[in-house]
């Protein structure tokens, strides 16, 4: 399946890197929502492979401060907005803003209605929040966060050390135009004491679309409580718990994830594609 376009789309004054993957125009679009340190490039070729397998079109984009999207000026300074562009550090509601302000406008501009959301980590949380308030054909989340666990904070504190004194900055640099912005906006938000009470379980109870939640048993950033709590809030949700799998199920267990997604969409086709 050929990539049809790689460009930028300006949303609320911010130029966002976008990648469109060709597919049948009458079928729902897979919209890929990246992790806290992710980008279009860090998905590698997995979105294209999944779109080809499912015969669906796709959209992949980088949020502000990630990949080749506009940076976030003064990323460690006080938050403010100048000419529509967000400056300064992210606030605890940053995933709500992405899900409820940025993503709807991006989808509107690209004429994508009722997408199938595919979110990883922070992107999974964004997908859940969007699906709770906007029509989607289906929602698939991998290693999402509905609450903040001690294990998550500990792993992110370790990432700070790896970025400042280890190889993490060098590893991330090829995937982001402003690697310091990408890292610190995520790291500072998660280590903000105000973020410890983050809890979206009451909000996601309104999700009516088909929902698949995937978690690795060896994920250093979260436990099975994350997707168990999703199932408690959204009783129709389907869960997939993967052994020998860390924080990135699509990289650690790509075939298992792709097969599960294919089966999930086929079985929920009445609602997912109606």
mmCIF file of N, CA, C and O in Angstrom, residues 46-142:
data_model
loop_
_atom_site.group_PDB
_atom_site.id
_atom_site.type_symbol
_atom_site.label_atom_id
_atom_site.label_comp_id
_atom_site.label_asym_id
_atom_site.label_seq_id
_atom_site.Cartn_x
_atom_site.Cartn_y
_atom_site.Cartn_z
ATOM 1 N N UNK A 46 5.006 0.145 10.982
ATOM 2 C CA UNK A 46 3.893 -0.627 11.498
ATOM 3 C C UNK A 46 2.531 -0.097 11.039
ATOM 4 O O UNK A 46 1.658 -0.898 10.658
ATOM 5 N N UNK A 47 2.290 1.213 11.033
ATOM 6 C CA UNK A 47 0.989 1.692 10.534
ATOM 7 C C UNK A 47 0.721 1.262 9.093
ATOM 8 O O UNK A 47 -0.392 0.841 8.766
ATOM 9 N N UNK A 48 1.719 1.361 8.235
ATOM 10 C CA UNK A 48 1.522 0.973 6.847
ATOM 11 C C UNK A 48 1.218 -0.523 6.732
ATOM 12 O O UNK A 48 0.342 -0.936 5.968
ATOM 13 N N UNK A 49 1.912 -1.329 7.513
ATOM 14 C CA UNK A 49 1.675 -2.776 7.486
ATOM 15 C C UNK A 49 0.267 -3.109 7.965
ATOM 16 O O UNK A 49 -0.417 -3.963 7.382
ATOM 17 N N UNK A 50 -0.183 -2.428 9.030
ATOM 18 C CA UNK A 50 -1.517 -2.704 9.549
ATOM 19 C C UNK A 50 -2.587 -2.251 8.559
ATOM 20 O O UNK A 50 -3.573 -2.968 8.337
ATOM 21 N N UNK A 51 -2.401 -1.091 7.952
ATOM 22 C CA UNK A 51 -3.363 -0.609 6.954
ATOM 23 C C UNK A 51 -3.454 -1.581 5.783
ATOM 24 O O UNK A 51 -4.551 -1.871 5.282
ATOM 25 N N UNK A 52 -2.309 -2.075 5.347
ATOM 26 C CA UNK A 52 -2.306 -3.019 4.236
ATOM 27 C C UNK A 52 -3.020 -4.311 4.626
ATOM 28 O O UNK A 52 -3.818 -4.853 3.850
ATOM 29 N N UNK A 53 -2.757 -4.792 5.812
ATOM 30 C CA UNK A 53 -3.379 -6.039 6.277
ATOM 31 C C UNK A 53 -4.892 -5.903 6.356
ATOM 32 O O UNK A 53 -5.634 -6.825 6.015
ATOM 33 N N UNK A 54 -5.369 -4.742 6.797
ATOM 34 C CA UNK A 54 -6.799 -4.523 7.007
ATOM 35 C C UNK A 54 -7.493 -3.904 5.799
ATOM 36 O O UNK A 54 -8.712 -3.747 5.819
ATOM 37 N N UNK A 55 -6.705 -3.514 4.804
ATOM 38 C CA UNK A 55 -7.234 -2.819 3.627
ATOM 39 C C UNK A 55 -8.002 -1.558 4.031
ATOM 40 O O UNK A 55 -9.142 -1.330 3.629
ATOM 41 N N UNK A 56 -7.342 -0.741 4.866
ATOM 42 C CA UNK A 56 -7.926 0.504 5.347
ATOM 43 C C UNK A 56 -6.949 1.657 5.109
ATOM 44 O O UNK A 56 -5.734 1.458 5.152
ATOM 45 N N UNK A 57 -7.467 2.866 4.885
ATOM 46 C CA UNK A 57 -6.587 4.029 4.814
ATOM 47 C C UNK A 57 -6.089 4.405 6.202
ATOM 48 O O UNK A 57 -6.660 3.972 7.216
ATOM 49 N N UNK A 58 -5.028 5.214 6.258
ATOM 50 C CA UNK A 58 -4.471 5.587 7.555
ATOM 51 C C UNK A 58 -4.012 7.028 7.613
ATOM 52 O O UNK A 58 -3.720 7.653 6.587
ATOM 53 N N UNK A 59 -3.958 7.536 8.831
ATOM 54 C CA UNK A 59 -3.371 8.847 9.130
ATOM 55 C C UNK A 59 -2.444 8.679 10.321
ATOM 56 O O UNK A 59 -2.842 8.129 11.350
ATOM 57 N N UNK A 60 -1.225 9.155 10.170
ATOM 58 C CA UNK A 60 -0.267 9.184 11.263
ATOM 59 C C UNK A 60 0.166 10.643 11.420
ATOM 60 O O UNK A 60 0.425 11.312 10.416
ATOM 61 N N UNK A 61 0.224 11.147 12.651
ATOM 62 C CA UNK A 61 0.691 12.527 12.824
ATOM 63 C C UNK A 61 1.508 12.651 14.092
ATOM 64 O O UNK A 61 1.419 11.827 15.002
ATOM 65 N N UNK A 62 2.341 13.699 14.105
ATOM 66 C CA UNK A 62 3.151 14.012 15.288
ATOM 67 C C UNK A 62 2.524 15.197 16.010
ATOM 68 O O UNK A 62 2.212 16.214 15.390
ATOM 69 N N UNK A 63 2.358 15.079 17.320
ATOM 70 C CA UNK A 63 1.825 16.185 18.100
ATOM 71 C C UNK A 63 2.837 17.329 18.175
ATOM 72 O O UNK A 63 4.019 17.165 17.843
ATOM 73 N N UNK A 64 2.375 18.494 18.624
ATOM 74 C CA UNK A 64 3.279 19.636 18.741
ATOM 75 C C UNK A 64 4.480 19.272 19.609
ATOM 76 O O UNK A 64 4.354 18.662 20.668
ATOM 77 N N UNK A 65 5.659 19.638 19.129
ATOM 78 C CA UNK A 65 6.886 19.381 19.870
ATOM 79 C C UNK A 65 7.511 18.036 19.585
ATOM 80 O O UNK A 65 8.562 17.716 20.148
ATOM 81 N N UNK A 66 6.888 17.252 18.714
ATOM 82 C CA UNK A 66 7.392 15.921 18.380
ATOM 83 C C UNK A 66 7.662 15.809 16.881
ATOM 84 O O UNK A 66 7.039 16.514 16.075
ATOM 85 N N UNK A 67 8.530 14.880 16.512
ATOM 86 C CA UNK A 67 8.789 14.628 15.107
ATOM 87 C C UNK A 67 9.185 15.899 14.372
ATOM 88 O O UNK A 67 10.031 16.665 14.837
ATOM 89 N N UNK A 68 8.532 16.133 13.236
ATOM 90 C CA UNK A 68 8.802 17.325 12.435
ATOM 91 C C UNK A 68 7.710 18.386 12.616
ATOM 92 O O UNK A 68 7.647 19.343 11.840
ATOM 93 N N UNK A 69 6.865 18.229 13.613
ATOM 94 C CA UNK A 69 5.855 19.255 13.909
ATOM 95 C C UNK A 69 6.517 20.458 14.567
ATOM 96 O O UNK A 69 7.655 20.391 15.037
ATOM 97 N N UNK A 70 5.798 21.584 14.590
ATOM 98 C CA UNK A 70 6.317 22.783 15.257
ATOM 99 C C UNK A 70 6.711 22.446 16.689
ATOM 100 O O UNK A 70 6.034 21.669 17.378
ATOM 101 N N UNK A 71 7.783 23.070 17.141
ATOM 102 C CA UNK A 71 8.252 22.887 18.506
ATOM 103 C C UNK A 71 7.351 23.647 19.475
ATOM 104 O O UNK A 71 6.437 24.376 19.068
ATOM 105 N N UNK A 72 7.615 23.459 20.744
ATOM 106 C CA UNK A 72 6.917 24.200 21.797
ATOM 107 C C UNK A 72 7.943 25.139 22.424
ATOM 108 O O UNK A 72 8.790 24.707 23.228
ATOM 109 N N UNK A 73 7.915 26.431 22.064
ATOM 110 C CA UNK A 73 8.929 27.352 22.588
ATOM 111 C C UNK A 73 8.937 27.410 24.114
ATOM 112 O O UNK A 73 7.888 27.289 24.755
ATOM 113 N N UNK A 74 10.127 27.564 24.667
ATOM 114 C CA UNK A 74 10.294 27.702 26.118
ATOM 115 C C UNK A 74 9.608 26.548 26.840
ATOM 116 O O UNK A 74 8.823 26.738 27.765
ATOM 117 N N UNK A 75 9.960 25.313 26.430
ATOM 118 C CA UNK A 75 9.213 24.132 26.864
ATOM 119 C C UNK A 75 9.249 23.910 28.375
ATOM 120 O O UNK A 75 8.370 23.264 28.936
ATOM 121 N N UNK A 76 10.216 24.483 29.066
ATOM 122 C CA UNK A 76 10.287 24.303 30.515
ATOM 123 C C UNK A 76 9.874 25.570 31.267
ATOM 124 O O UNK A 76 10.014 25.644 32.498
ATOM 125 N N UNK A 77 9.334 26.543 30.532
ATOM 126 C CA UNK A 77 8.908 27.791 31.155
ATOM 127 C C UNK A 77 7.436 27.783 31.520
ATOM 128 O O UNK A 77 6.756 26.766 31.435
ATOM 129 N N UNK A 78 6.934 28.918 31.929
ATOM 130 C CA UNK A 78 5.531 29.040 32.321
ATOM 131 C C UNK A 78 4.624 28.898 31.100
ATOM 132 O O UNK A 78 4.918 29.453 30.033
ATOM 133 N N UNK A 79 3.528 28.156 31.216
ATOM 134 C CA UNK A 79 2.639 27.947 30.066
ATOM 135 C C UNK A 79 1.921 29.224 29.658
ATOM 136 O O UNK A 79 1.470 30.001 30.506
ATOM 137 N N UNK A 80 1.841 29.428 28.353
ATOM 138 C CA UNK A 80 1.119 30.580 27.818
ATOM 139 C C UNK A 80 0.824 30.315 26.351
ATOM 140 O O UNK A 80 1.381 29.402 25.748
ATOM 141 N N UNK A 81 -0.050 31.109 25.762
ATOM 142 C CA UNK A 81 -0.382 30.981 24.345
ATOM 143 C C UNK A 81 -0.066 32.292 23.648
ATOM 144 O O UNK A 81 -0.473 33.365 24.110
ATOM 145 N N UNK A 82 0.664 32.234 22.551
ATOM 146 C CA UNK A 82 1.042 33.410 21.769
ATOM 147 C C UNK A 82 0.648 33.155 20.324
ATOM 148 O O UNK A 82 1.131 32.204 19.698
ATOM 149 N N UNK A 83 -0.272 33.971 19.801
ATOM 150 C CA UNK A 83 -0.749 33.830 18.426
ATOM 151 C C UNK A 83 -1.237 32.404 18.139
ATOM 152 O O UNK A 83 -0.990 31.841 17.072
ATOM 153 N N UNK A 84 -1.916 31.834 19.099
ATOM 154 C CA UNK A 84 -2.490 30.509 18.928
ATOM 155 C C UNK A 84 -1.557 29.362 19.226
ATOM 156 O O UNK A 84 -1.989 28.224 19.359
ATOM 157 N N UNK A 85 -0.245 29.630 19.333
ATOM 158 C CA UNK A 85 0.722 28.558 19.581
ATOM 159 C C UNK A 85 0.998 28.435 21.070
ATOM 160 O O UNK A 85 1.215 29.432 21.759
ATOM 161 N N UNK A 86 0.995 27.174 21.555
ATOM 162 C CA UNK A 86 1.273 26.921 22.962
ATOM 163 C C UNK A 86 2.765 27.043 23.247
ATOM 164 O O UNK A 86 3.592 26.498 22.523
ATOM 165 N N UNK A 87 3.102 27.786 24.271
ATOM 166 C CA UNK A 87 4.475 27.933 24.746
ATOM 167 C C UNK A 87 4.545 27.373 26.166
ATOM 168 O O UNK A 87 3.551 27.271 26.869
ATOM 169 N N UNK A 88 5.765 27.051 26.598
ATOM 170 C CA UNK A 88 5.969 26.645 27.981
ATOM 171 C C UNK A 88 5.618 25.189 28.234
ATOM 172 O O UNK A 88 5.251 24.432 27.335
ATOM 173 N N UNK A 89 5.732 24.783 29.491
ATOM 174 C CA UNK A 89 5.568 23.377 29.841
ATOM 175 C C UNK A 89 4.126 22.919 29.733
ATOM 176 O O UNK A 89 3.185 23.705 29.876
ATOM 177 N N UNK A 90 3.969 21.638 29.456
ATOM 178 C CA UNK A 90 2.644 21.051 29.385
ATOM 179 C C UNK A 90 2.003 21.017 30.764
ATOM 180 O O UNK A 90 2.672 20.795 31.768
ATOM 181 N N UNK A 91 0.702 21.180 30.789
ATOM 182 C CA UNK A 91 -0.064 21.097 32.019
ATOM 183 C C UNK A 91 -0.684 19.703 32.167
ATOM 184 O O UNK A 91 -0.752 18.930 31.207
ATOM 185 N N UNK A 92 -1.152 19.345 33.370
ATOM 186 C CA UNK A 92 -1.705 18.003 33.574
ATOM 187 C C UNK A 92 -2.868 17.638 32.650
ATOM 188 O O UNK A 92 -3.144 16.451 32.465
ATOM 189 N N UNK A 93 -3.518 18.630 32.063
ATOM 190 C CA UNK A 93 -4.644 18.339 31.163
ATOM 191 C C UNK A 93 -4.218 18.253 29.704
ATOM 192 O O UNK A 93 -5.060 18.305 28.799
ATOM 193 N N UNK A 94 -2.912 18.076 29.429
ATOM 194 C CA UNK A 94 -2.438 18.144 28.043
ATOM 195 C C UNK A 94 -3.063 17.065 27.158
ATOM 196 O O UNK A 94 -3.299 17.304 25.957
ATOM 197 N N UNK A 95 -3.349 15.889 27.704
ATOM 198 C CA UNK A 95 -3.958 14.848 26.868
ATOM 199 C C UNK A 95 -5.424 15.159 26.583
ATOM 200 O O UNK A 95 -5.944 14.817 25.516
ATOM 201 N N UNK A 96 -6.095 15.811 27.518
ATOM 202 C CA UNK A 96 -7.465 16.263 27.257
ATOM 203 C C UNK A 96 -7.482 17.284 26.119
ATOM 204 O O UNK A 96 -8.334 17.217 25.230
ATOM 205 N N UNK A 97 -6.543 18.224 26.149
ATOM 206 C CA UNK A 97 -6.514 19.242 25.093
ATOM 207 C C UNK A 97 -6.266 18.590 23.726
ATOM 208 O O UNK A 97 -6.902 18.951 22.736
ATOM 209 N N UNK A 98 -5.356 17.634 23.684
ATOM 210 C CA UNK A 98 -5.077 16.962 22.412
ATOM 211 C C UNK A 98 -6.301 16.213 21.915
ATOM 212 O O UNK A 98 -6.642 16.267 20.728
ATOM 213 N N UNK A 99 -6.990 15.521 22.831
ATOM 214 C CA UNK A 99 -8.126 14.686 22.451
ATOM 215 C C UNK A 99 -9.360 15.485 22.071
ATOM 216 O O UNK A 99 -10.127 15.077 21.181
ATOM 217 N N UNK A 100 -9.562 16.623 22.744
ATOM 218 C CA UNK A 100 -10.833 17.336 22.623
ATOM 219 C C UNK A 100 -10.738 18.647 21.851
ATOM 220 O O UNK A 100 -11.767 19.214 21.472
ATOM 221 N N UNK A 101 -9.523 19.135 21.617
ATOM 222 C CA UNK A 101 -9.350 20.394 20.886
ATOM 223 C C UNK A 101 -8.549 20.169 19.601
ATOM 224 O O UNK A 101 -9.006 20.523 18.509
ATOM 225 N N UNK A 102 -7.368 19.587 19.718
ATOM 226 C CA UNK A 102 -6.489 19.450 18.551
ATOM 227 C C UNK A 102 -6.977 18.360 17.591
ATOM 228 O O UNK A 102 -7.160 18.607 16.389
ATOM 229 N N UNK A 103 -7.181 17.150 18.108
ATOM 230 C CA UNK A 103 -7.549 16.037 17.229
ATOM 231 C C UNK A 103 -8.858 16.277 16.474
ATOM 232 O O UNK A 103 -8.916 16.014 15.258
ATOM 233 N N UNK A 104 -9.916 16.783 17.101
ATOM 234 C CA UNK A 104 -11.135 17.026 16.324
ATOM 235 C C UNK A 104 -10.923 17.995 15.164
ATOM 236 O O UNK A 104 -11.477 17.795 14.081
ATOM 237 N N UNK A 105 -10.130 19.022 15.389
ATOM 238 C CA UNK A 105 -9.883 19.994 14.325
ATOM 239 C C UNK A 105 -9.019 19.384 13.218
ATOM 240 O O UNK A 105 -9.242 19.632 12.027
ATOM 241 N N UNK A 106 -8.024 18.594 13.588
ATOM 242 C CA UNK A 106 -7.202 17.921 12.584
ATOM 243 C C UNK A 106 -8.063 17.009 11.717
ATOM 244 O O UNK A 106 -7.957 17.014 10.476
ATOM 245 N N UNK A 107 -8.919 16.220 12.350
ATOM 246 C CA UNK A 107 -9.781 15.312 11.595
ATOM 247 C C UNK A 107 -10.748 16.085 10.702
ATOM 248 O O UNK A 107 -11.015 15.684 9.564
ATOM 249 N N UNK A 108 -11.253 17.203 11.207
ATOM 250 C CA UNK A 108 -12.163 18.019 10.396
ATOM 251 C C UNK A 108 -11.459 18.532 9.154
ATOM 252 O O UNK A 108 -11.997 18.458 8.034
ATOM 253 N N UNK A 109 -10.250 19.052 9.330
ATOM 254 C CA UNK A 109 -9.521 19.600 8.189
ATOM 255 C C UNK A 109 -9.197 18.532 7.147
ATOM 256 O O UNK A 109 -9.158 18.819 5.946
ATOM 257 N N UNK A 110 -8.962 17.313 7.598
ATOM 258 C CA UNK A 110 -8.588 16.244 6.679
ATOM 259 C C UNK A 110 -9.796 15.419 6.227
ATOM 260 O O UNK A 110 -9.631 14.397 5.558
ATOM 261 N N UNK A 111 -10.995 15.877 6.590
ATOM 262 C CA UNK A 111 -12.254 15.234 6.178
ATOM 263 C C UNK A 111 -12.302 13.761 6.576
ATOM 264 O O UNK A 111 -12.710 12.891 5.800
ATOM 265 N N UNK A 112 -11.885 13.487 7.805
ATOM 266 C CA UNK A 112 -11.927 12.129 8.346
ATOM 267 C C UNK A 112 -13.063 12.058 9.365
ATOM 268 O O UNK A 112 -13.007 12.714 10.405
ATOM 269 N N UNK A 113 -14.082 11.290 9.047
ATOM 270 C CA UNK A 113 -15.229 11.135 9.944
ATOM 271 C C UNK A 113 -15.225 9.731 10.533
ATOM 272 O O UNK A 113 -14.880 8.761 9.858
ATOM 273 N N UNK A 114 -15.577 9.619 11.789
ATOM 274 C CA UNK A 114 -15.682 8.335 12.490
ATOM 275 C C UNK A 114 -14.475 7.443 12.233
ATOM 276 O O UNK A 114 -14.580 6.354 11.662
ATOM 277 N N UNK A 115 -13.304 7.875 12.680
ATOM 278 C CA UNK A 115 -12.094 7.078 12.464
ATOM 279 C C UNK A 115 -12.048 5.861 13.378
ATOM 280 O O UNK A 115 -12.836 5.729 14.326
ATOM 281 N N UNK A 116 -11.119 4.984 13.087
ATOM 282 C CA UNK A 116 -10.724 3.932 14.017
ATOM 283 C C UNK A 116 -9.435 4.415 14.673
ATOM 284 O O UNK A 116 -8.407 4.567 14.005
ATOM 285 N N UNK A 117 -9.482 4.714 15.948
ATOM 286 C CA UNK A 117 -8.317 5.242 16.643
ATOM 287 C C UNK A 117 -7.416 4.098 17.089
ATOM 288 O O UNK A 117 -7.889 3.082 17.609
ATOM 289 N N UNK A 118 -6.106 4.282 16.891
ATOM 290 C CA UNK A 118 -5.114 3.318 17.342
ATOM 291 C C UNK A 118 -4.079 4.096 18.150
ATOM 292 O O UNK A 118 -3.243 4.802 17.591
ATOM 293 N N UNK A 119 -4.169 4.010 19.479
ATOM 294 C CA UNK A 119 -3.324 4.832 20.336
ATOM 295 C C UNK A 119 -2.372 4.005 21.170
ATOM 296 O O UNK A 119 -2.731 2.937 21.663
ATOM 297 N N UNK A 120 -1.165 4.524 21.353
ATOM 298 C CA UNK A 120 -0.144 3.851 22.162
ATOM 299 C C UNK A 120 0.249 4.742 23.330
ATOM 300 O O UNK A 120 0.601 5.913 23.133
ATOM 301 N N UNK A 121 0.177 4.223 24.549
ATOM 302 C CA UNK A 121 0.608 4.932 25.760
ATOM 303 C C UNK A 121 -0.156 6.254 25.899
ATOM 304 O O UNK A 121 -1.376 6.242 25.981
ATOM 305 N N UNK A 122 0.520 7.403 25.908
ATOM 306 C CA UNK A 122 -0.203 8.674 25.950
ATOM 307 C C UNK A 122 -1.229 8.748 24.827
ATOM 308 O O UNK A 122 -2.327 9.277 25.006
ATOM 309 N N UNK A 123 -0.856 8.235 23.657
ATOM 310 C CA UNK A 123 -1.793 8.222 22.532
ATOM 311 C C UNK A 123 -3.014 7.372 22.814
ATOM 312 O O UNK A 123 -4.112 7.666 22.326
ATOM 313 N N UNK A 124 -2.854 6.306 23.601
ATOM 314 C CA UNK A 124 -4.000 5.503 24.000
ATOM 315 C C UNK A 124 -4.944 6.280 24.891
ATOM 316 O O UNK A 124 -6.169 6.211 24.749
ATOM 317 N N UNK A 125 -4.379 7.028 25.829
ATOM 318 C CA UNK A 125 -5.195 7.870 26.703
ATOM 319 C C UNK A 125 -5.939 8.917 25.885
ATOM 320 O O UNK A 125 -7.142 9.160 26.101
ATOM 321 N N UNK A 126 -5.245 9.533 24.948
ATOM 322 C CA UNK A 126 -5.873 10.524 24.066
ATOM 323 C C UNK A 126 -7.006 9.879 23.267
ATOM 324 O O UNK A 126 -8.090 10.456 23.126
ATOM 325 N N UNK A 127 -6.782 8.665 22.785
ATOM 326 C CA UNK A 127 -7.822 7.971 22.050
ATOM 327 C C UNK A 127 -9.050 7.705 22.899
ATOM 328 O O UNK A 127 -10.189 7.878 22.444
ATOM 329 N N UNK A 128 -8.855 7.268 24.134
ATOM 330 C CA UNK A 128 -9.987 7.022 25.026
ATOM 331 C C UNK A 128 -10.780 8.299 25.282
ATOM 332 O O UNK A 128 -12.019 8.293 25.253
ATOM 333 N N UNK A 129 -10.074 9.385 25.549
ATOM 334 C CA UNK A 129 -10.757 10.654 25.828
ATOM 335 C C UNK A 129 -11.532 11.145 24.613
ATOM 336 O O UNK A 129 -12.653 11.652 24.741
ATOM 337 N N UNK A 130 -10.952 10.996 23.439
ATOM 338 C CA UNK A 130 -11.646 11.422 22.224
ATOM 339 C C UNK A 130 -12.881 10.555 21.989
ATOM 340 O O UNK A 130 -13.970 11.075 21.699
ATOM 341 N N UNK A 131 -12.725 9.241 22.139
ATOM 342 C CA UNK A 131 -13.848 8.335 21.902
ATOM 343 C C UNK A 131 -14.984 8.548 22.893
ATOM 344 O O UNK A 131 -16.139 8.225 22.593
ATOM 345 N N UNK A 132 -14.667 9.090 24.058
ATOM 346 C CA UNK A 132 -15.695 9.338 25.065
ATOM 347 C C UNK A 132 -16.610 10.489 24.682
ATOM 348 O O UNK A 132 -17.750 10.562 25.167
ATOM 349 N N UNK A 133 -16.138 11.374 23.789
ATOM 350 C CA UNK A 133 -16.928 12.563 23.461
ATOM 351 C C UNK A 133 -17.187 12.766 21.979
ATOM 352 O O UNK A 133 -17.942 13.670 21.610
ATOM 353 N N UNK A 134 -16.565 11.964 21.131
ATOM 354 C CA UNK A 134 -16.716 12.140 19.690
ATOM 355 C C UNK A 134 -17.024 10.795 19.035
ATOM 356 O O UNK A 134 -16.576 9.756 19.518
ATOM 357 N N UNK A 135 -17.766 10.812 17.921
ATOM 358 C CA UNK A 135 -18.088 9.555 17.246
ATOM 359 C C UNK A 135 -16.856 8.931 16.600
ATOM 360 O O UNK A 135 -16.140 9.586 15.842
ATOM 361 N N UNK A 136 -16.604 7.678 16.915
ATOM 362 C CA UNK A 136 -15.530 6.920 16.274
ATOM 363 C C UNK A 136 -16.086 5.557 15.884
ATOM 364 O O UNK A 136 -17.040 5.057 16.500
ATOM 365 N N UNK A 137 -15.486 4.950 14.869
ATOM 366 C CA UNK A 137 -15.927 3.617 14.462
ATOM 367 C C UNK A 137 -15.463 2.564 15.455
ATOM 368 O O UNK A 137 -16.146 1.569 15.692
ATOM 369 N N UNK A 138 -14.275 2.781 16.021
ATOM 370 C CA UNK A 138 -13.733 1.862 17.019
ATOM 371 C C UNK A 138 -12.527 2.528 17.654
ATOM 372 O O UNK A 138 -11.976 3.514 17.125
ATOM 373 N N UNK A 139 -12.099 1.978 18.789
ATOM 374 C CA UNK A 139 -10.949 2.526 19.504
ATOM 375 C C UNK A 139 -10.081 1.360 19.971
ATOM 376 O O UNK A 139 -10.570 0.442 20.631
ATOM 377 N N UNK A 140 -8.799 1.416 19.606
ATOM 378 C CA UNK A 140 -7.832 0.384 19.987
ATOM 379 C C UNK A 140 -6.712 1.074 20.748
ATOM 380 O O UNK A 140 -6.112 2.039 20.236
ATOM 381 N N UNK A 141 -6.446 0.641 21.964
ATOM 382 C CA UNK A 141 -5.425 1.305 22.777
ATOM 383 C C UNK A 141 -4.417 0.275 23.275
ATOM 384 O O UNK A 141 -4.770 -0.821 23.691
ATOM 385 N N UNK A 142 -3.143 0.656 23.226
ATOM 386 C CA UNK A 142 -2.050 -0.206 23.664
ATOM 387 C C UNK A 142 -1.299 0.494 24.792
ATOM 388 O O UNK A 142 -0.853 1.634 24.630
#
